[in-house]
Amino acid sequence: MSQKIALITGASRGLGKNAALKLAAKGVDIILTWRSKGQEAQEVVQQINASGARAVAIQLDTGDSKTFSVFVNEVRQQLTTRWQRDSFDYLLNNAGTALHQDFATTSEEQFDEMVNVHFKGPFFLTQKLLPLMVNGGRILNVSSGLARFSLPGSSAYASVKGAIEVLTRYQAKELGVRGITANVLAPGAIETDFSDGRVRDNPQVNASVASMTALGRPGLPDDIGDVVALLLSDESHWINGQRIEASGGMAL
Ligand SMILES: NC(=O)c1ccc[n+]([C@@H]2O[C@H](COP(=O)([O-])OP(=O)(O)OC[C@H]3O[C@@H](n4cnc5c(N)ncnc54)[C@H](OP(=O)(O)O)[C@@H]3O)[C@@H](O)[C@H]2O)c1
């Protein structure tokens, strides 16, 4: 089996970091990205290197598509110098920020940021990375349970997550000719820094999520990292064009 390389956006902390560590533990090498937390990203790189897999961190703002060509060149260069390859295997479009704002008061600036970071960014980043993806590679986009169930204050965020779910089906349809699969992972509410850590740190929110979850608690980063490693394993190669929700059974 050849060495696999995963490119994970937003892996300086949270779900991306956990996914990076879980994949590395299975022997997958990692190209991870960070936006503001360079030191944390380097610590993830060190953790992965110490575990025996190889990793490198590159800065990326998924909300700024004008920078993508430079980023893709950097990825190409890292592949050549560190791996003596011109391709990678798995792409996890994970990076993102939260927005809690009622529909009635959501500003155009807030809306544009959600579209740019969560939809336009992954759309054109993936497009530009396609020449570097192996035939038979995998795309895994990160959505949210909120694209299925509706909680107040998430109209812009959840709408762009819905858009990435539709895009995923089209990616699967059009990239199948290259043997590339595309799936979308929709986590429920998870205890990370996301949205100022409100699921983790706000007791009311935490209890509310627990009460609407069949397994009786919010998710932890480990819950999602395990699913990412599962969906990016050889055994799941026939899953394609699917939305997989990992929420412990939230809002069933
Ligand atoms: N946590 C949840 O409850 C939950 C539920 C459903 C879906 N999700 C989705 O899961 C993904 C990860 O969330 P998380 O909980 O891990 O969040 P997090 O702990 O806040 O981490 C966010 C990560 O994304 C990076 N990032 C943020 N904005 C970026 C941008 N504009 N360009 C590039 N990178 C950016 C951050 O980089 P820096 O640290 O370097 O700034 C960080 O690595 C997001 O797409 C989110 O929508 C989360």
PDB file of C-alpha atoms and ligand atoms in Angstrom:
ATOM      1  CA  MET A   1       0.000   0.000   0.000  1.00  0.00           C
ATOM      2  CA  SER A   2       1.461   3.368  -0.968  1.00  0.00           C
ATOM      3  CA  GLN A   3       1.978   6.146   1.559  1.00  0.00           C
ATOM      4  CA  LYS A   4      -1.117   8.340   1.792  1.00  0.00           C
ATOM      5  CA  ILE A   5      -1.030  12.121   2.199  1.00  0.00           C
ATOM      6  CA  ALA A   6      -3.993  14.162   3.478  1.00  0.00           C
ATOM      7  CA  LEU A   7      -4.416  17.918   3.106  1.00  0.00           C
ATOM      8  CA  ILE A   8      -6.530  19.257   5.980  1.00  0.00           C
ATOM      9  CA  THR A   9      -7.648  22.880   6.165  1.00  0.00           C
ATOM     10  CA  GLY A  10      -7.967  24.459   9.618  1.00  0.00           C
ATOM     11  CA  ALA A  11      -6.006  21.895  11.619  1.00  0.00           C
ATOM     12  CA  SER A  12      -4.278  24.175  14.129  1.00  0.00           C
ATOM     13  CA  ARG A  13      -6.999  23.205  16.633  1.00  0.00           C
ATOM     14  CA  GLY A  14     -10.464  21.720  16.987  1.00  0.00           C
ATOM     15  CA  LEU A  15     -11.839  19.094  14.630  1.00  0.00           C
ATOM     16  CA  GLY A  16      -9.156  19.550  11.972  1.00  0.00           C
ATOM     17  CA  LYS A  17      -6.386  18.998  14.506  1.00  0.00           C
ATOM     18  CA  ASN A  18      -8.083  15.908  15.889  1.00  0.00           C
ATOM     19  CA  ALA A  19      -8.610  14.508  12.390  1.00  0.00           C
ATOM     20  CA  ALA A  20      -4.943  15.156  11.574  1.00  0.00           C
ATOM     21  CA  LEU A  21      -3.788  13.283  14.679  1.00  0.00           C
ATOM     22  CA  LYS A  22      -6.194  10.384  14.084  1.00  0.00           C
ATOM     23  CA  LEU A  23      -5.145  10.007  10.442  1.00  0.00           C
ATOM     24  CA  ALA A  24      -1.452  10.299  11.359  1.00  0.00           C
ATOM     25  CA  ALA A  25      -1.925   7.548  13.939  1.00  0.00           C
ATOM     26  CA  LYS A  26      -3.075   5.355  11.039  1.00  0.00           C
ATOM     27  CA  GLY A  27       0.095   6.196   9.131  1.00  0.00           C
ATOM     28  CA  VAL A  28      -1.239   8.977   6.900  1.00  0.00           C
ATOM     29  CA  ASP A  29       1.100  11.952   6.311  1.00  0.00           C
ATOM     30  CA  ILE A  30      -0.478  15.381   6.731  1.00  0.00           C
ATOM     31  CA  ILE A  31      -0.338  18.778   5.071  1.00  0.00           C
ATOM     32  CA  LEU A  32      -2.266  20.986   7.466  1.00  0.00           C
ATOM     33  CA  THR A  33      -3.287  24.610   7.254  1.00  0.00           C
ATOM     34  CA  TRP A  34      -3.745  27.378   9.807  1.00  0.00           C
ATOM     35  CA  ARG A  35      -4.956  30.927   9.546  1.00  0.00           C
ATOM     36  CA  SER A  36      -4.075  32.804  12.797  1.00  0.00           C
ATOM     37  CA  LYS A  37      -2.589  30.158  15.102  1.00  0.00           C
ATOM     38  CA  GLY A  38       0.804  29.391  13.581  1.00  0.00           C
ATOM     39  CA  GLN A  39       2.377  28.278  16.860  1.00  0.00           C
ATOM     40  CA  GLU A  40      -0.452  25.804  17.541  1.00  0.00           C
ATOM     41  CA  ALA A  41      -0.111  24.484  13.984  1.00  0.00           C
ATOM     42  CA  GLN A  42       3.613  23.884  14.517  1.00  0.00           C
ATOM     43  CA  GLU A  43       2.801  21.971  17.705  1.00  0.00           C
ATOM     44  CA  VAL A  44       0.440  19.719  15.743  1.00  0.00           C
ATOM     45  CA  VAL A  45       3.225  19.169  13.186  1.00  0.00           C
ATOM     46  CA  GLN A  46       5.623  18.209  15.988  1.00  0.00           C
ATOM     47  CA  GLN A  47       3.089  15.835  17.547  1.00  0.00           C
ATOM     48  CA  ILE A  48       2.594  14.110  14.195  1.00  0.00           C
ATOM     49  CA  ASN A  49       6.318  13.915  13.452  1.00  0.00           C
ATOM     50  CA  ALA A  50       6.872  12.426  16.916  1.00  0.00           C
ATOM     51  CA  SER A  51       4.250   9.769  16.169  1.00  0.00           C
ATOM     52  CA  GLY A  52       6.206   8.583  13.132  1.00  0.00           C
ATOM     53  CA  ALA A  53       4.127  10.144  10.354  1.00  0.00           C
ATOM     54  CA  ARG A  54       5.254  13.283   8.511  1.00  0.00           C
ATOM     55  CA  ALA A  55       3.550  16.677   8.526  1.00  0.00           C
ATOM     56  CA  VAL A  56       3.955  20.228   7.346  1.00  0.00           C
ATOM     57  CA  ALA A  57       1.886  23.357   8.088  1.00  0.00           C
ATOM     58  CA  ILE A  58       1.038  26.091   5.568  1.00  0.00           C
ATOM     59  CA  GLN A  59      -0.908  29.309   6.184  1.00  0.00           C
ATOM     60  CA  LEU A  60      -4.225  29.661   4.363  1.00  0.00           C
ATOM     61  CA  ASP A  61      -7.278  31.911   4.544  1.00  0.00           C
ATOM     62  CA  THR A  62     -10.129  30.006   2.905  1.00  0.00           C
ATOM     63  CA  GLY A  63     -12.055  33.283   2.769  1.00  0.00           C
ATOM     64  CA  ASP A  64      -9.558  34.833   0.344  1.00  0.00           C
ATOM     65  CA  SER A  65      -9.668  32.964  -2.964  1.00  0.00           C
ATOM     66  CA  LYS A  66      -7.149  35.356  -4.537  1.00  0.00           C
ATOM     67  CA  THR A  67      -4.435  33.690  -2.442  1.00  0.00           C
ATOM     68  CA  PHE A  68      -5.228  30.136  -3.552  1.00  0.00           C
ATOM     69  CA  SER A  69      -2.813  29.978  -6.518  1.00  0.00           C
ATOM     70  CA  VAL A  70       0.108  30.873  -4.246  1.00  0.00           C
ATOM     71  CA  PHE A  71      -1.087  28.304  -1.695  1.00  0.00           C
ATOM     72  CA  VAL A  72      -1.384  25.570  -4.322  1.00  0.00           C
ATOM     73  CA  ASN A  73       2.165  26.332  -5.502  1.00  0.00           C
ATOM     74  CA  GLU A  74       3.376  25.989  -1.923  1.00  0.00           C
ATOM     75  CA  VAL A  75       1.607  22.623  -1.616  1.00  0.00           C
ATOM     76  CA  ARG A  76       3.223  21.497  -4.893  1.00  0.00           C
ATOM     77  CA  GLN A  77       6.630  22.538  -3.638  1.00  0.00           C
ATOM     78  CA  GLN A  78       6.196  20.753  -0.299  1.00  0.00           C
ATOM     79  CA  LEU A  79       5.078  17.579  -2.076  1.00  0.00           C
ATOM     80  CA  THR A  80       8.182  17.679  -4.235  1.00  0.00           C
ATOM     81  CA  THR A  81      10.732  18.462  -1.544  1.00  0.00           C
ATOM     82  CA  ARG A  82       9.336  16.405   1.350  1.00  0.00           C
ATOM     83  CA  TRP A  83       7.662  13.496  -0.389  1.00  0.00           C
ATOM     84  CA  GLN A  84       9.212  13.466  -3.878  1.00  0.00           C
ATOM     85  CA  ARG A  85       5.660  13.361  -5.200  1.00  0.00           C
ATOM     86  CA  ASP A  86       3.476  15.590  -7.351  1.00  0.00           C
ATOM     87  CA  SER A  87       0.160  14.579  -5.780  1.00  0.00           C
ATOM     88  CA  PHE A  88      -1.718  13.984  -2.534  1.00  0.00           C
ATOM     89  CA  ASP A  89      -4.560  11.568  -1.726  1.00  0.00           C
ATOM     90  CA  TYR A  90      -7.163  13.053   0.635  1.00  0.00           C
ATOM     91  CA  LEU A  91      -8.611  16.561   0.933  1.00  0.00           C
ATOM     92  CA  LEU A  92     -10.534  17.523   4.084  1.00  0.00           C
ATOM     93  CA  ASN A  93     -12.246  20.916   3.663  1.00  0.00           C
ATOM     94  CA  ASN A  94     -12.723  21.666   7.348  1.00  0.00           C
ATOM     95  CA  ALA A  95     -11.652  25.259   8.113  1.00  0.00           C
ATOM     96  CA  GLY A  96     -14.323  27.664   9.235  1.00  0.00           C
ATOM     97  CA  THR A  97     -15.712  30.203  11.642  1.00  0.00           C
ATOM     98  CA  ALA A  98     -19.102  30.462  13.329  1.00  0.00           C
ATOM     99  CA  LEU A  99     -21.859  33.041  13.093  1.00  0.00           C
ATOM    100  CA  HIS A 100     -24.786  33.396  15.456  1.00  0.00           C
ATOM    101  CA  GLN A 101     -27.048  36.083  14.090  1.00  0.00           C
ATOM    102  CA  ASP A 102     -30.787  36.198  13.540  1.00  0.00           C
ATOM    103  CA  PHE A 103     -31.920  36.254   9.911  1.00  0.00           C
ATOM    104  CA  ALA A 104     -33.550  39.670  10.453  1.00  0.00           C
ATOM    105  CA  THR A 105     -30.277  41.315  11.517  1.00  0.00           C
ATOM    106  CA  THR A 106     -27.622  39.445   9.513  1.00  0.00           C
ATOM    107  CA  SER A 107     -25.504  42.023   7.653  1.00  0.00           C
ATOM    108  CA  GLU A 108     -24.202  41.683   4.106  1.00  0.00           C
ATOM    109  CA  GLU A 109     -20.650  41.623   5.499  1.00  0.00           C
ATOM    110  CA  GLN A 110     -21.485  38.694   7.791  1.00  0.00           C
ATOM    111  CA  PHE A 111     -23.237  36.889   4.944  1.00  0.00           C
ATOM    112  CA  ASP A 112     -20.298  37.447   2.559  1.00  0.00           C
ATOM    113  CA  GLU A 113     -17.840  36.126   5.143  1.00  0.00           C
ATOM    114  CA  MET A 114     -19.868  32.939   5.599  1.00  0.00           C
ATOM    115  CA  VAL A 115     -20.119  32.425   1.833  1.00  0.00           C
ATOM    116  CA  ASN A 116     -16.417  33.124   1.287  1.00  0.00           C
ATOM    117  CA  VAL A 117     -15.042  30.968   4.105  1.00  0.00           C
ATOM    118  CA  HIS A 118     -17.448  28.022   3.957  1.00  0.00           C
ATOM    119  CA  PHE A 119     -18.531  27.838   0.311  1.00  0.00           C
ATOM    120  CA  LYS A 120     -16.634  29.944  -2.236  1.00  0.00           C
ATOM    121  CA  GLY A 121     -13.366  29.040  -0.481  1.00  0.00           C
ATOM    122  CA  PRO A 122     -13.782  25.246  -0.539  1.00  0.00           C
ATOM    123  CA  PHE A 123     -15.282  25.457  -4.062  1.00  0.00           C
ATOM    124  CA  PHE A 124     -12.306  27.192  -5.686  1.00  0.00           C
ATOM    125  CA  LEU A 125      -9.652  25.735  -3.414  1.00  0.00           C
ATOM    126  CA  THR A 126     -10.741  22.228  -4.363  1.00  0.00           C
ATOM    127  CA  GLN A 127     -10.929  23.234  -8.029  1.00  0.00           C
ATOM    128  CA  LYS A 128      -7.367  24.577  -7.923  1.00  0.00           C
ATOM    129  CA  LEU A 129      -6.080  21.523  -6.030  1.00  0.00           C
ATOM    130  CA  LEU A 130      -7.579  19.002  -8.483  1.00  0.00           C
ATOM    131  CA  PRO A 131      -4.400  18.776 -10.605  1.00  0.00           C
ATOM    132  CA  LEU A 132      -2.530  17.760  -7.444  1.00  0.00           C
ATOM    133  CA  MET A 133      -5.019  15.072  -6.399  1.00  0.00           C
ATOM    134  CA  VAL A 134      -4.345  11.464  -7.299  1.00  0.00           C
ATOM    135  CA  ASN A 135      -6.849   9.607  -9.418  1.00  0.00           C
ATOM    136  CA  GLY A 136      -8.695   7.513  -6.836  1.00  0.00           C
ATOM    137  CA  GLY A 137      -8.358  10.281  -4.225  1.00  0.00           C
ATOM    138  CA  ARG A 138     -10.963  11.440  -1.727  1.00  0.00           C
ATOM    139  CA  ILE A 139     -12.656  14.738  -0.963  1.00  0.00           C
ATOM    140  CA  LEU A 140     -14.380  15.096   2.391  1.00  0.00           C
ATOM    141  CA  ASN A 141     -16.220  18.372   2.991  1.00  0.00           C
ATOM    142  CA  VAL A 142     -17.347  19.438   6.458  1.00  0.00           C
ATOM    143  CA  SER A 143     -20.940  20.600   6.812  1.00  0.00           C
ATOM    144  CA  SER A 144     -23.048  20.788   9.985  1.00  0.00           C
ATOM    145  CA  GLY A 145     -26.078  19.131  11.524  1.00  0.00           C
ATOM    146  CA  LEU A 146     -27.626  22.603  11.175  1.00  0.00           C
ATOM    147  CA  ALA A 147     -28.019  22.018   7.436  1.00  0.00           C
ATOM    148  CA  ARG A 148     -30.640  19.371   8.353  1.00  0.00           C
ATOM    149  CA  PHE A 149     -32.249  20.676  11.555  1.00  0.00           C
ATOM    150  CA  SER A 150     -32.900  24.355  12.247  1.00  0.00           C
ATOM    151  CA  LEU A 151     -31.944  26.301  15.365  1.00  0.00           C
ATOM    152  CA  PRO A 152     -32.483  30.074  15.550  1.00  0.00           C
ATOM    153  CA  GLY A 153     -29.504  32.280  14.683  1.00  0.00           C
ATOM    154  CA  SER A 154     -27.895  30.064  12.060  1.00  0.00           C
ATOM    155  CA  SER A 155     -29.566  31.103   8.801  1.00  0.00           C
ATOM    156  CA  ALA A 156     -26.415  32.306   6.991  1.00  0.00           C
ATOM    157  CA  TYR A 157     -24.063  29.668   8.451  1.00  0.00           C
ATOM    158  CA  ALA A 158     -26.442  26.763   7.880  1.00  0.00           C
ATOM    159  CA  SER A 159     -27.326  27.938   4.363  1.00  0.00           C
ATOM    160  CA  VAL A 160     -23.714  27.875   3.203  1.00  0.00           C
ATOM    161  CA  LYS A 161     -23.285  24.460   4.826  1.00  0.00           C
ATOM    162  CA  GLY A 162     -26.311  23.366   2.803  1.00  0.00           C
ATOM    163  CA  ALA A 163     -24.586  24.686  -0.307  1.00  0.00           C
ATOM    164  CA  ILE A 164     -21.474  22.605   0.355  1.00  0.00           C
ATOM    165  CA  GLU A 165     -23.690  19.526   0.671  1.00  0.00           C
ATOM    166  CA  VAL A 166     -25.141  20.103  -2.817  1.00  0.00           C
ATOM    167  CA  LEU A 167     -21.686  20.847  -4.211  1.00  0.00           C
ATOM    168  CA  THR A 168     -20.407  17.554  -2.788  1.00  0.00           C
ATOM    169  CA  ARG A 169     -22.897  15.579  -4.881  1.00  0.00           C
ATOM    170  CA  TYR A 170     -21.784  17.397  -8.036  1.00  0.00           C
ATOM    171  CA  GLN A 171     -18.134  16.816  -7.200  1.00  0.00           C
ATOM    172  CA  ALA A 172     -18.857  13.106  -6.785  1.00  0.00           C
ATOM    173  CA  LYS A 173     -20.741  13.044 -10.081  1.00  0.00           C
ATOM    174  CA  GLU A 174     -18.101  14.872 -12.111  1.00  0.00           C
ATOM    175  CA  LEU A 175     -14.922  13.522 -10.507  1.00  0.00           C
ATOM    176  CA  GLY A 176     -15.956   9.865 -10.542  1.00  0.00           C
ATOM    177  CA  VAL A 177     -14.344   9.637 -13.960  1.00  0.00           C
ATOM    178  CA  ARG A 178     -11.008  10.061 -12.160  1.00  0.00           C
ATOM    179  CA  GLY A 179     -11.984   7.644  -9.395  1.00  0.00           C
ATOM    180  CA  ILE A 180     -12.164  10.534  -6.915  1.00  0.00           C
ATOM    181  CA  THR A 181     -14.965  10.261  -4.350  1.00  0.00           C
ATOM    182  CA  ALA A 182     -16.609  13.209  -2.591  1.00  0.00           C
ATOM    183  CA  ASN A 183     -18.589  12.976   0.618  1.00  0.00           C
ATOM    184  CA  VAL A 184     -19.784  15.437   3.223  1.00  0.00           C
ATOM    185  CA  LEU A 185     -19.463  14.964   6.977  1.00  0.00           C
ATOM    186  CA  ALA A 186     -22.026  16.823   9.101  1.00  0.00           C
ATOM    187  CA  PRO A 187     -20.989  17.005  12.761  1.00  0.00           C
ATOM    188  CA  GLY A 188     -23.548  17.807  15.435  1.00  0.00           C
ATOM    189  CA  ALA A 189     -22.608  20.289  18.168  1.00  0.00           C
ATOM    190  CA  ILE A 190     -19.035  19.549  19.298  1.00  0.00           C
ATOM    191  CA  GLU A 191     -17.022  20.909  22.226  1.00  0.00           C
ATOM    192  CA  THR A 192     -14.312  22.992  20.517  1.00  0.00           C
ATOM    193  CA  ASP A 193     -13.278  26.681  20.410  1.00  0.00           C
ATOM    194  CA  PHE A 194     -15.917  27.120  17.683  1.00  0.00           C
ATOM    195  CA  SER A 195     -18.282  30.039  18.315  1.00  0.00           C
ATOM    196  CA  ASP A 196     -16.193  31.164  21.318  1.00  0.00           C
ATOM    197  CA  GLY A 197     -16.409  27.667  22.758  1.00  0.00           C
ATOM    198  CA  ARG A 198     -20.114  28.011  23.515  1.00  0.00           C
ATOM    199  CA  VAL A 199     -20.984  24.283  23.294  1.00  0.00           C
ATOM    200  CA  ARG A 200     -18.045  23.443  25.588  1.00  0.00           C
ATOM    201  CA  ASP A 201     -18.103  26.434  27.975  1.00  0.00           C
ATOM    202  CA  ASN A 202     -21.727  27.599  28.228  1.00  0.00           C
ATOM    203  CA  PRO A 203     -23.532  25.224  30.646  1.00  0.00           C
ATOM    204  CA  GLN A 204     -26.980  26.086  29.253  1.00  0.00           C
ATOM    205  CA  VAL A 205     -25.961  25.432  25.664  1.00  0.00           C
ATOM    206  CA  ASN A 206     -24.130  22.263  26.678  1.00  0.00           C
ATOM    207  CA  ALA A 207     -27.188  20.953  28.560  1.00  0.00           C
ATOM    208  CA  SER A 208     -29.523  21.927  25.747  1.00  0.00           C
ATOM    209  CA  VAL A 209     -27.444  20.009  23.186  1.00  0.00           C
ATOM    210  CA  ALA A 210     -27.247  17.018  25.533  1.00  0.00           C
ATOM    211  CA  SER A 211     -31.039  17.039  25.949  1.00  0.00           C
ATOM    212  CA  MET A 212     -31.646  16.888  22.188  1.00  0.00           C
ATOM    213  CA  THR A 213     -29.007  14.192  21.558  1.00  0.00           C
ATOM    214  CA  ALA A 214     -29.900  10.506  21.730  1.00  0.00           C
ATOM    215  CA  LEU A 215     -26.525   9.629  23.252  1.00  0.00           C
ATOM    216  CA  GLY A 216     -27.074  12.293  25.923  1.00  0.00           C
ATOM    217  CA  ARG A 217     -24.081  14.607  25.471  1.00  0.00           C
ATOM    218  CA  PRO A 218     -22.505  17.003  22.970  1.00  0.00           C
ATOM    219  CA  GLY A 219     -19.775  15.598  20.756  1.00  0.00           C
ATOM    220  CA  LEU A 220     -16.050  15.755  21.495  1.00  0.00           C
ATOM    221  CA  PRO A 221     -13.299  16.304  18.906  1.00  0.00           C
ATOM    222  CA  ASP A 222     -12.351  12.610  19.239  1.00  0.00           C
ATOM    223  CA  ASP A 223     -15.867  11.623  18.119  1.00  0.00           C
ATOM    224  CA  ILE A 224     -15.350  13.450  14.817  1.00  0.00           C
ATOM    225  CA  GLY A 225     -11.673  12.629  14.282  1.00  0.00           C
ATOM    226  CA  ASP A 226     -12.557   8.937  14.461  1.00  0.00           C
ATOM    227  CA  VAL A 227     -15.248   9.353  11.784  1.00  0.00           C
ATOM    228  CA  VAL A 228     -12.879  11.285   9.512  1.00  0.00           C
ATOM    229  CA  ALA A 229     -10.284   8.513   9.827  1.00  0.00           C
ATOM    230  CA  LEU A 230     -13.034   5.990   9.031  1.00  0.00           C
ATOM    231  CA  LEU A 231     -14.263   7.887   5.968  1.00  0.00           C
ATOM    232  CA  LEU A 232     -10.704   8.338   4.704  1.00  0.00           C
ATOM    233  CA  SER A 233      -9.774   4.671   5.112  1.00  0.00           C
ATOM    234  CA  ASP A 234      -9.388   2.130   2.301  1.00  0.00           C
ATOM    235  CA  GLU A 235     -12.404   0.195   3.577  1.00  0.00           C
ATOM    236  CA  SER A 236     -14.840   3.085   2.909  1.00  0.00           C
ATOM    237  CA  HIS A 237     -13.877   3.582  -0.741  1.00  0.00           C
ATOM    238  CA  TRP A 238     -17.344   2.708  -2.080  1.00  0.00           C
ATOM    239  CA  ILE A 239     -19.110   5.480  -0.131  1.00  0.00           C
ATOM    240  CA  ASN A 240     -19.579   8.314  -2.623  1.00  0.00           C
ATOM    241  CA  GLY A 241     -21.735  11.421  -2.927  1.00  0.00           C
ATOM    242  CA  GLN A 242     -23.121  10.911   0.578  1.00  0.00           C
ATOM    243  CA  ARG A 243     -23.926  13.090   3.566  1.00  0.00           C
ATOM    244  CA  ILE A 244     -22.822  11.365   6.782  1.00  0.00           C
ATOM    245  CA  GLU A 245     -24.029  12.978   9.988  1.00  0.00           C
ATOM    246  CA  ALA A 246     -21.995  12.359  13.147  1.00  0.00           C
ATOM    247  CA  SER A 247     -23.957  13.871  16.004  1.00  0.00           C
ATOM    248  CA  GLY A 248     -24.689  11.110  18.479  1.00  0.00           C
ATOM    249  CA  GLY A 249     -28.255  11.319  17.173  1.00  0.00           C
ATOM    250  CA  MET A 250     -29.013  15.036  17.554  1.00  0.00           C
ATOM    251  CA  ALA A 251     -32.531  16.289  16.811  1.00  0.00           C
ATOM    252  CA  LEU A 252     -33.713  12.945  15.449  1.00  0.00           C
TER     253      LEU A 252
HETATM  254  N1  LIG B   1     -17.674  22.591  16.676  1.00  0.00           N
HETATM  255  C1  LIG B   1     -18.892  22.371  16.228  1.00  0.00           C
HETATM  256  O1  LIG B   1     -19.859  22.303  17.009  1.00  0.00           O
HETATM  257  C2  LIG B   1     -19.145  22.145  14.773  1.00  0.00           C
HETATM  258  C3  LIG B   1     -20.358  21.546  14.394  1.00  0.00           C
HETATM  259  C4  LIG B   1     -20.621  21.329  13.043  1.00  0.00           C
HETATM  260  C5  LIG B   1     -19.691  21.699  12.100  1.00  0.00           C
HETATM  261  N2  LIG B   1     -18.528  22.290  12.494  1.00  0.00           N
HETATM  262  C6  LIG B   1     -17.588  22.677  11.435  1.00  0.00           C
HETATM  263  O2  LIG B   1     -16.353  22.020  11.680  1.00  0.00           O
HETATM  264  C7  LIG B   1     -15.288  22.803  11.148  1.00  0.00           C
HETATM  265  C8  LIG B   1     -14.219  22.974  12.208  1.00  0.00           C
HETATM  266  O3  LIG B   1     -14.798  23.562  13.350  1.00  0.00           O
HETATM  267  P1  LIG B   1     -14.072  23.518  14.784  1.00  0.00           P
HETATM  268  O4  LIG B   1     -15.120  23.235  15.776  1.00  0.00           O
HETATM  269  O5  LIG B   1     -12.877  22.667  14.732  1.00  0.00           O
HETATM  270  O6  LIG B   1     -13.648  25.063  14.931  1.00  0.00           O
HETATM  271  P2  LIG B   1     -12.413  25.721  15.711  1.00  0.00           P
HETATM  272  O7  LIG B   1     -12.015  24.909  16.887  1.00  0.00           O
HETATM  273  O8  LIG B   1     -12.810  27.137  15.905  1.00  0.00           O
HETATM  274  O9  LIG B   1     -11.213  25.647  14.653  1.00  0.00           O
HETATM  275  C9  LIG B   1     -11.343  26.302  13.433  1.00  0.00           C
HETATM  276  C10 LIG B   1     -10.166  25.998  12.537  1.00  0.00           C
HETATM  277  O10 LIG B   1     -10.405  26.600  11.267  1.00  0.00           O
HETATM  278  C11 LIG B   1      -9.382  27.557  10.994  1.00  0.00           C
HETATM  279  N3  LIG B   1      -9.983  28.695  10.321  1.00  0.00           N
HETATM  280  C12 LIG B   1     -10.972  29.502  10.767  1.00  0.00           C
HETATM  281  N4  LIG B   1     -11.284  30.421   9.835  1.00  0.00           N
HETATM  282  C13 LIG B   1     -10.462  30.202   8.786  1.00  0.00           C
HETATM  283  C14 LIG B   1     -10.290  30.806   7.530  1.00  0.00           C
HETATM  284  N5  LIG B   1     -11.006  31.886   7.144  1.00  0.00           N
HETATM  285  N6  LIG B   1      -9.358  30.305   6.692  1.00  0.00           N
HETATM  286  C15 LIG B   1      -8.621  29.248   7.056  1.00  0.00           C
HETATM  287  N7  LIG B   1      -8.719  28.631   8.233  1.00  0.00           N
HETATM  288  C16 LIG B   1      -9.632  29.109   9.097  1.00  0.00           C
HETATM  289  C17 LIG B   1      -8.760  27.906  12.318  1.00  0.00           C
HETATM  290  O11 LIG B   1      -7.422  28.346  12.107  1.00  0.00           O
HETATM  291  P3  LIG B   1      -6.610  29.231  13.217  1.00  0.00           P
HETATM  292  O12 LIG B   1      -6.796  28.544  14.524  1.00  0.00           O
HETATM  293  O13 LIG B   1      -5.170  29.162  12.762  1.00  0.00           O
HETATM  294  O14 LIG B   1      -7.167  30.590  13.160  1.00  0.00           O
HETATM  295  C18 LIG B   1      -8.858  26.575  13.066  1.00  0.00           C
HETATM  296  O15 LIG B   1      -7.801  25.717  12.684  1.00  0.00           O
HETATM  297  C19 LIG B   1     -15.915  24.110  10.656  1.00  0.00           C
HETATM  298  O16 LIG B   1     -16.129  24.028   9.266  1.00  0.00           O
HETATM  299  C20 LIG B   1     -17.261  24.148  11.375  1.00  0.00           C
HETATM  300  O17 LIG B   1     -18.218  24.880  10.640  1.00  0.00           O
HETATM  301  C21 LIG B   1     -18.224  22.520  13.798  1.00  0.00           C
END
